[in-house]
């Protein structure tokens, strides 16, 4: 599916932020560890959370969807004792988190994914899970993974070699489902939705922070308490709306119910430092997650230098940040971002290819990109940009197109459905000219 966008000024209106993808996935996975039924509202009905539900059902869990409510039944007792197969499609989060669950519950299973997921590195989870006692085989460190039932150790300490919330969550899920005491050391703090959700359901989990690092300790004997759960809006999806309003003329929009967890909303702090008109209001807490409404209007931006500590907290927002940086005055430098090469696409390469087509100047290395912004950037001929099958690359370049006199076409936009299925509808409602072809 191809999509196009063209110059759009005056974006106006109020929209509700779609549910958080990561949190939706965690809510059904952790919900499947509870001893009573729970109901989940605000769930994101997009391909990645839905493939997570299908995988959990294959493992024997009973999950029903009725209107907008997801019910996770007390179905632990039904966990399969046959070898099961689960296909997690495009979802790295679904794949890595469910791997932890399978290892901890001693299930014989095979996990597969689509072409993009089958190229992503899995040794980062295989190595520590096997050290914990799991028996996992892989295709040279990639999917498919085969899990051979095996008992895990009772206590494990792990120094995280990379800042990855997917790895951290995988290990926490292996530990909680096997009653293991787990201590994790993070040199750089990654998103903490799993820790917050485990705490919400009553787990024995504590975090000790020091000098930008932290230890996470999950103790044993966790009797999780069943409670309904409400998923907050996805900051990563909101970031496309925010940057669209910032870079277009005469725009002013409000996004309601956006998750502003400190390990996720660093892009807002960066954009504010770049000169954005952003107002955050109606703060509240929902199931342990901070939430607020965000008002944004057209702004004149200036480039910025981003420190390495921030990278894990903006990891999914770097493609759209690179678009904001392209229209800012001066340089924006993003360093220590090598993890971008292992996402749904090689995102550093995909960003460079797209910026090149738009005539943006940049310098890059293995793990960095410096963008020379230009407030008057424009293109005089239509361009075709590759998404490399990556939802965040596709959405980022469609947003860039809102600034140009000539149309921007983006190839292969189907994967927008993995995280933001209402993308085209939402942008049309604000007056943006973005459409599928
Ligand atoms: C996610 C963590 C991030 C992010 C991904 C979702 C999660 O990956 O890129 O889209 O749900 O924990 P890493 O933490 O592995 O970099």
Coordinates of C-alpha atoms and ligand atoms in Angstrom, one line a residue:
X1 CA 0.0 0.0 0.0
X2 CA 1.4 3.4 -1.1
X3 CA 0.5 6.7 0.6
X4 CA 1.0 10.4 -0.2
X5 CA 1.0 13.7 1.6
X6 CA 1.1 17.3 0.5
X7 CA 1.3 20.8 1.8
X8 CA -1.2 21.3 4.6
X9 CA -1.5 24.4 6.8
X10 CA -3.8 25.2 9.6
X11 CA -4.1 21.8 11.3
X12 CA -6.8 22.3 13.9
X13 CA -8.8 20.1 16.4
X14 CA -8.8 17.8 19.3
X15 CA -8.0 14.1 19.0
X16 CA -7.7 11.3 21.5
X17 CA -4.4 9.5 21.5
X18 CA -4.6 5.8 20.4
X19 CA -3.8 3.2 23.1
X20 CA -0.2 2.5 23.9
X21 CA 1.1 -0.5 21.9
X22 CA 3.8 -1.6 24.4
X23 CA 1.4 -1.3 27.3
X24 CA -1.4 -3.1 25.5
X25 CA 0.9 -6.0 24.8
X26 CA 2.1 -6.1 28.4
X27 CA -1.5 -5.9 29.8
X28 CA -2.5 -9.2 28.2
X29 CA 0.8 -10.9 28.9
X30 CA 0.8 -10.0 32.6
X31 CA -3.0 -10.4 32.7
X32 CA -2.5 -14.1 31.7
X33 CA -0.5 -14.6 34.9
X34 CA -3.4 -13.7 37.2
X35 CA -5.7 -16.0 39.0
X36 CA -8.9 -14.2 38.3
X37 CA -10.5 -12.6 35.2
X38 CA -9.6 -9.0 34.4
X39 CA -11.0 -6.5 31.9
X40 CA -8.7 -4.2 29.9
X41 CA -9.9 -0.9 28.4
X42 CA -8.1 1.5 26.1
X43 CA -6.4 -1.5 24.4
X44 CA -4.8 -0.7 21.0
X45 CA -6.5 -2.9 18.4
X46 CA -3.5 -2.9 16.0
X47 CA -1.7 -5.8 14.4
X48 CA 1.1 -6.1 17.0
X49 CA -1.1 -6.3 20.1
X50 CA -3.5 -8.6 18.3
X51 CA -0.7 -11.0 17.3
X52 CA 0.2 -11.0 21.0
X53 CA -3.3 -12.0 21.9
X54 CA -3.3 -14.8 19.3
X55 CA 0.0 -16.1 20.6
X56 CA -1.3 -16.2 24.2
X57 CA -4.4 -18.1 23.0
X58 CA -2.2 -20.6 21.3
X59 CA -0.4 -21.1 24.6
X60 CA -3.8 -22.0 26.1
X61 CA -5.0 -18.7 27.6
X62 CA -8.5 -17.6 27.2
X63 CA -8.8 -14.0 26.0
X64 CA -12.1 -12.5 24.7
X65 CA -12.7 -9.2 22.9
X66 CA -16.1 -7.6 23.3
X67 CA -16.6 -4.1 21.8
X68 CA -13.6 -2.2 23.0
X69 CA -12.9 -4.4 26.1
X70 CA -10.4 -7.2 26.3
X71 CA -11.1 -9.8 28.9
X72 CA -8.3 -12.0 30.1
X73 CA -9.8 -15.1 31.8
X74 CA -8.3 -16.9 34.7
X75 CA -6.8 -19.4 32.3
X76 CA -3.4 -20.3 33.7
X77 CA -4.7 -23.8 34.4
X78 CA -5.2 -24.4 30.7
X79 CA -1.6 -23.8 29.7
X80 CA -0.7 -26.2 26.9
X81 CA 1.4 -29.3 27.6
X82 CA 1.7 -29.9 23.9
X83 CA 4.3 -28.2 21.8
X84 CA 2.8 -25.0 20.5
X85 CA 3.6 -22.6 17.7
X86 CA 3.1 -18.9 17.9
X87 CA 3.7 -16.3 15.1
X88 CA 4.4 -12.8 16.4
X89 CA 4.3 -11.2 12.9
X90 CA 6.2 -7.9 12.9
X91 CA 6.3 -7.5 16.7
X92 CA 9.7 -7.5 18.5
X93 CA 8.0 -6.7 21.8
X94 CA 5.5 -9.6 21.4
X95 CA 8.2 -12.0 20.4
X96 CA 10.7 -11.1 23.2
X97 CA 8.2 -10.8 26.0
X98 CA 6.4 -14.0 25.2
X99 CA 9.8 -15.7 25.0
X100 CA 10.3 -14.8 28.7
X101 CA 6.9 -16.1 29.5
X102 CA 7.4 -19.4 27.7
X103 CA 10.8 -20.0 29.3
X104 CA 9.4 -19.3 32.8
X105 CA 6.4 -21.5 32.3
X106 CA 8.4 -24.5 31.0
X107 CA 6.5 -24.8 27.7
X108 CA 7.6 -26.6 24.5
X109 CA 7.1 -24.1 21.8
X110 CA 8.2 -22.6 18.5
X111 CA 8.2 -18.9 17.9
X112 CA 8.2 -17.4 14.5
X113 CA 7.8 -13.9 12.9
X114 CA 7.6 -12.1 9.6
X115 CA 10.6 -11.5 7.4
X116 CA 11.6 -8.3 9.2
X117 CA 11.3 -9.9 12.7
X118 CA 13.2 -13.0 11.5
X119 CA 16.2 -10.8 10.8
X120 CA 16.3 -9.1 14.2
X121 CA 18.8 -10.2 16.8
X122 CA 17.5 -12.7 19.4
X123 CA 20.8 -13.7 21.0
X124 CA 20.3 -10.8 23.4
X125 CA 17.4 -12.8 25.0
X126 CA 18.6 -16.3 24.2
X127 CA 21.9 -15.9 26.1
X128 CA 20.5 -14.8 29.4
X129 CA 17.5 -17.1 29.2
X130 CA 19.7 -20.1 28.6
X131 CA 22.0 -19.0 31.4
X132 CA 18.9 -19.0 33.6
X133 CA 18.3 -22.7 32.6
X134 CA 16.1 -22.4 29.5
X135 CA 16.9 -24.6 26.5
X136 CA 16.4 -22.4 23.4
X137 CA 17.6 -23.1 19.9
X138 CA 17.6 -20.6 17.1
X139 CA 18.4 -20.0 13.5
X140 CA 21.9 -18.4 13.9
X141 CA 20.6 -16.1 16.7
X142 CA 17.4 -15.2 14.9
X143 CA 13.8 -16.5 14.7
X144 CA 12.4 -19.1 14.6
X145 CA 13.2 -20.0 18.2
X146 CA 12.6 -23.5 19.6
X147 CA 11.9 -23.7 23.3
X148 CA 12.5 -27.1 25.0
X149 CA 10.8 -27.4 28.3
X150 CA 13.4 -26.9 31.1
X151 CA 13.4 -25.7 34.7
X152 CA 14.9 -22.3 35.5
X153 CA 17.3 -21.4 38.4
X154 CA 15.9 -19.9 41.6
X155 CA 18.0 -16.8 41.6
X156 CA 19.7 -14.8 38.8
X157 CA 21.7 -11.6 38.6
X158 CA 22.2 -9.9 35.2
X159 CA 24.1 -6.9 34.0
X160 CA 22.2 -5.6 31.0
X161 CA 24.7 -5.3 28.1
X162 CA 22.4 -3.1 26.1
X163 CA 19.7 -0.6 27.1
X164 CA 16.6 -2.6 26.0
X165 CA 13.2 -2.6 27.6
X166 CA 12.3 -5.6 25.6
X167 CA 15.2 -7.6 27.0
X168 CA 14.5 -6.3 30.5
X169 CA 10.9 -7.3 30.3
X170 CA 11.6 -10.7 28.8
X171 CA 13.8 -11.5 31.8
X172 CA 11.3 -10.1 34.3
X173 CA 8.5 -12.2 32.8
X174 CA 10.7 -15.4 32.9
X175 CA 11.4 -14.6 36.6
X176 CA 7.9 -13.8 37.6
X177 CA 6.4 -16.9 35.9
X178 CA 9.0 -19.2 37.5
X179 CA 9.2 -17.7 41.0
X180 CA 12.8 -16.6 40.6
X181 CA 14.6 -13.8 42.4
X182 CA 16.0 -11.6 39.7
X183 CA 18.3 -8.6 40.0
X184 CA 18.9 -6.6 36.8
X185 CA 21.5 -3.8 36.5
X186 CA 20.8 -1.1 33.8
X187 CA 23.6 1.3 32.9
X188 CA 21.2 3.4 31.0
X189 CA 17.5 3.5 32.0
X190 CA 15.1 2.1 29.4
X191 CA 11.3 2.4 29.4
X192 CA 9.8 1.0 32.7
X193 CA 6.2 -0.1 31.8
X194 CA 6.8 -3.7 32.8
X195 CA 8.1 -2.7 36.3
X196 CA 5.1 -0.3 36.8
X197 CA 2.6 -2.8 35.7
X198 CA 4.0 -5.6 37.8
X199 CA 3.9 -3.2 40.8
X200 CA 0.3 -2.3 39.9
X201 CA -0.7 -6.0 40.1
X202 CA 1.1 -6.3 43.5
X203 CA 4.5 -7.8 42.6
X204 CA 7.5 -7.6 44.9
X205 CA 9.5 -5.3 42.7
X206 CA 11.8 -2.4 43.7
X207 CA 14.1 -0.1 41.7
X208 CA 17.2 1.6 43.1
X209 CA 18.4 4.5 41.1
X210 CA 21.9 6.0 41.2
X211 CA 23.9 8.2 38.8
X212 CA 21.8 7.6 35.8
X213 CA 21.9 3.8 36.4
X214 CA 19.5 1.5 38.2
X215 CA 19.1 -1.9 39.8
X216 CA 15.7 -3.6 39.5
X217 CA 15.0 -6.3 42.0
X218 CA 12.1 -8.8 41.6
X219 CA 11.7 -10.9 44.7
X220 CA 10.1 -14.3 45.0
X221 CA 6.6 -15.3 46.2
X222 CA 4.7 -12.9 44.1
X223 CA 1.0 -13.4 44.5
X224 CA -0.3 -11.1 41.8
X225 CA -3.7 -9.4 42.6
X226 CA -6.3 -9.4 39.7
X227 CA -7.5 -5.8 39.0
X228 CA -9.0 -4.3 35.8
X229 CA -6.5 -2.3 33.8
X230 CA -6.8 0.8 31.6
X231 CA -4.2 1.5 28.9
X232 CA -3.0 5.1 28.4
X233 CA -2.4 6.7 25.0
X234 CA 0.8 6.0 23.1
X235 CA 3.3 8.8 23.3
X236 CA 5.1 7.4 20.2
X237 CA 1.9 7.7 18.2
X238 CA 1.3 11.2 19.6
X239 CA 4.8 12.3 18.5
X240 CA 3.7 12.2 14.8
X241 CA 0.7 14.5 15.7
X242 CA 3.0 16.8 17.7
X243 CA 5.6 17.2 15.0
X244 CA 2.9 17.7 12.3
X245 CA 1.5 20.6 14.3
X246 CA 4.9 22.1 15.0
X247 CA 6.2 22.1 11.4
X248 CA 3.0 23.2 9.6
X249 CA 1.8 26.9 9.5
X250 CA -1.0 28.2 11.6
X251 CA -1.7 24.9 13.3
X252 CA -3.0 24.3 16.8
X253 CA -4.1 20.9 18.1
X254 CA -4.8 19.1 21.3
X255 CA -4.1 15.5 21.9
X256 CA -5.9 14.0 24.8
X257 CA -4.9 11.1 27.1
X258 CA -1.2 10.8 26.2
X259 CA 1.0 8.6 28.3
X260 CA 3.8 10.8 29.6
X261 CA 5.9 8.3 31.5
X262 CA 9.3 9.8 32.2
X263 CA 11.1 7.0 30.3
X264 CA 9.0 7.7 27.2
X265 CA 8.3 11.5 26.9
X266 CA 11.9 12.8 26.5
X267 CA 11.1 13.8 22.9
X268 CA 8.7 16.5 24.4
X269 CA 11.6 17.9 26.5
X270 CA 13.8 17.9 23.5
X271 CA 11.2 19.7 21.3
X272 CA 10.6 22.3 24.0
X273 CA 14.3 23.0 24.1
X274 CA 14.2 23.4 20.3
X275 CA 11.6 26.1 20.7
X276 CA 8.3 24.3 20.5
X277 CA 5.0 25.8 21.7
X278 CA 3.8 22.9 23.8
X279 CA 1.5 23.0 26.8
X280 CA 1.0 19.9 29.0
X281 CA -2.2 20.0 31.1
X282 CA -4.7 17.9 33.0
X283 CA -2.1 15.6 34.5
X284 CA -3.3 12.4 36.2
X285 CA -2.2 8.9 37.0
X286 CA -3.8 5.8 35.4
X287 CA -2.9 2.3 36.6
X288 CA 0.6 3.5 37.6
X289 CA 1.3 5.5 34.4
X290 CA 1.3 9.3 34.1
X291 CA -1.1 10.8 31.6
X292 CA -1.9 14.3 30.3
X293 CA -3.4 16.3 27.5
X294 CA -0.9 18.0 25.1
X295 CA -1.6 21.3 23.3
X296 CA 0.8 22.0 20.4
X297 CA 1.0 24.8 17.9
X298 CA 3.2 25.9 14.9
X299 CA 6.7 26.8 16.1
X300 CA 10.0 28.0 14.8
X301 CA 12.6 25.3 15.8
X302 CA 16.3 25.4 16.4
X303 CA 18.7 22.4 16.2
X304 CA 19.9 20.7 19.3
X305 CA 22.6 18.2 20.5
X306 CA 21.1 15.1 22.1
X307 CA 23.0 13.2 24.7
X308 CA 23.5 9.4 24.6
X309 CA 21.6 8.9 27.9
X310 CA 18.4 10.0 26.2
X311 CA 18.6 7.5 23.3
X312 CA 16.8 4.6 25.0
X313 CA 14.0 7.0 26.0
X314 CA 13.5 8.4 22.4
X315 CA 14.4 5.2 20.6
X316 CA 11.0 5.0 18.7
X317 CA 10.8 8.8 18.2
X318 CA 14.1 9.3 16.4
X319 CA 12.6 9.0 12.9
X320 CA 10.1 11.8 13.5
X321 CA 12.6 13.8 15.4
X322 CA 14.8 13.7 12.3
X323 CA 11.9 15.4 10.4
X324 CA 11.5 18.1 13.0
X325 CA 15.3 18.6 12.8
X326 CA 15.2 19.0 9.0
X327 CA 13.0 22.1 9.4
X328 CA 14.9 23.6 12.3
X329 CA 17.6 26.3 12.0
X330 CA 21.0 24.8 12.6
X331 CA 22.4 21.3 13.4
X332 CA 20.7 18.5 15.4
X333 CA 23.1 15.8 16.4
X334 CA 22.0 12.3 17.5
X335 CA 24.8 10.1 18.8
X336 CA 25.0 6.6 20.3
X337 CA 22.0 5.5 18.4
X338 CA 23.3 2.2 17.0
X339 CA 20.3 0.3 18.3
X340 CA 18.3 1.9 15.5
X341 CA 19.9 -0.5 13.1
X342 CA 18.1 -3.4 14.7
X343 CA 14.5 -2.2 14.6
X344 CA 11.7 -3.0 12.2
X345 CA 14.2 -1.8 9.6
X346 CA 17.7 -0.4 9.8
X347 CA 16.3 2.9 10.8
X348 CA 19.5 5.0 10.5
X349 CA 19.8 3.8 6.9
X350 CA 16.1 4.4 6.2
X351 CA 16.2 7.9 7.7
X352 CA 19.3 8.8 5.6
X353 CA 17.6 7.5 2.4
X354 CA 14.5 9.5 3.0
X355 CA 16.3 12.7 3.9
X356 CA 18.5 12.4 0.8
X357 CA 15.4 12.3 -1.4
X358 CA 14.1 15.5 0.3
X359 CA 17.4 17.3 -0.2
X360 CA 18.2 17.5 3.5
X361 CA 21.9 17.7 4.3
X362 CA 23.3 15.3 7.0
X363 CA 26.4 13.5 8.1
X364 CA 26.2 10.0 9.5
X365 CA 28.3 7.3 11.1
X366 CA 27.6 3.7 12.3
X367 CA 25.7 5.0 15.3
X368 CA 25.0 8.7 14.7
X369 CA 23.4 11.2 12.4
X370 CA 23.9 15.0 12.3
X371 CA 21.1 16.8 10.4
X372 CA 21.7 20.3 9.0
X373 CA 18.3 21.8 9.2
X374 CA 16.8 24.5 6.9
X375 CA 13.6 26.4 7.8
X376 CA 13.0 27.0 4.1
X377 CA 13.4 23.4 3.0
X378 CA 11.2 22.7 0.0
X379 CA 11.1 20.3 -3.0
X380 CA 10.0 21.3 -6.5
X381 CA 9.3 17.8 -7.8
X382 CA 7.3 14.9 -6.4
X383 CA 9.5 12.3 -4.6
X384 CA 9.1 8.6 -3.8
X385 CA 10.4 7.5 -0.5
X386 CA 10.9 3.9 0.7
X387 CA 9.5 2.9 4.1
X388 CA 11.5 -0.3 4.1
X389 CA 8.3 -1.9 5.5
X390 CA 8.7 0.1 8.7
X391 CA 5.7 1.9 10.2
X392 CA 7.6 4.6 11.9
X393 CA 9.6 5.5 8.8
X394 CA 6.4 5.5 6.7
X395 CA 4.6 7.9 9.1
X396 CA 7.6 10.2 9.6
X397 CA 8.0 10.9 5.9
X398 CA 4.3 11.3 5.3
X399 CA 4.4 14.0 8.0
X400 CA 7.4 15.7 6.3
X401 CA 5.3 15.9 3.1
X402 CA 2.9 18.3 4.9
X403 CA 5.5 21.0 4.4
X404 CA 6.3 20.7 0.7
X405 CA 4.9 22.3 -2.4
X406 CA 5.3 19.0 -4.3
X407 CA 3.8 15.7 -3.2
X408 CA 5.7 13.1 -1.1
X409 CA 4.8 9.5 -1.9
X410 CA 5.8 6.7 0.5
X411 CA 6.0 3.1 -0.7
X412 CA 4.8 0.2 1.4
X413 CA 2.7 1.8 4.2
X414 CA 0.8 -1.3 5.2
X415 CA 2.8 -1.7 8.4
X416 CA 1.3 1.5 9.8
X417 CA -1.4 -0.9 10.9
X418 CA 1.0 -2.5 13.4
X419 CA 0.9 0.5 15.7
X420 CA -1.5 3.3 14.5
X421 CA -4.3 1.9 12.4
X422 CA -6.3 5.1 12.6
X423 CA -3.4 7.2 11.3
X424 CA -5.0 8.4 8.0
X425 CA -8.4 9.1 9.6
X426 CA -6.9 11.0 12.5
X427 CA -4.8 13.2 10.3
X428 CA -7.7 13.9 7.9
X429 CA -9.8 14.9 10.9
X430 CA -7.2 17.6 11.7
X431 CA -7.2 18.9 8.1
X432 CA -3.9 17.2 6.9
X433 CA -3.7 16.1 3.3
X434 CA -2.4 12.5 3.8
X435 CA -4.0 9.7 2.0
X436 CA -3.5 6.1 0.8
X437 CA -3.4 5.5 -2.9
Ligands
LIG1 C1 9.7 -1.6 23.4 C2 11.0 -1.2 23.7 C3 11.9 -0.6 22.6 C4 11.1 -0.1 21.5 C5 10.0 -1.0 21.0 C6 9.0 -1.3 22.2 C7 9.0 -2.2 24.5 O1 12.8 -1.6 22.2 O2 11.9 0.2 20.4 O3 9.2 -0.4 20.0 O4 7.8 -2.5 24.4 O5 9.6 -2.6 25.5 P1 14.1 -1.9 23.0 O6 13.9 -1.5 24.4 O7 14.4 -3.3 22.8 O8 15.2 -1.0 22.3

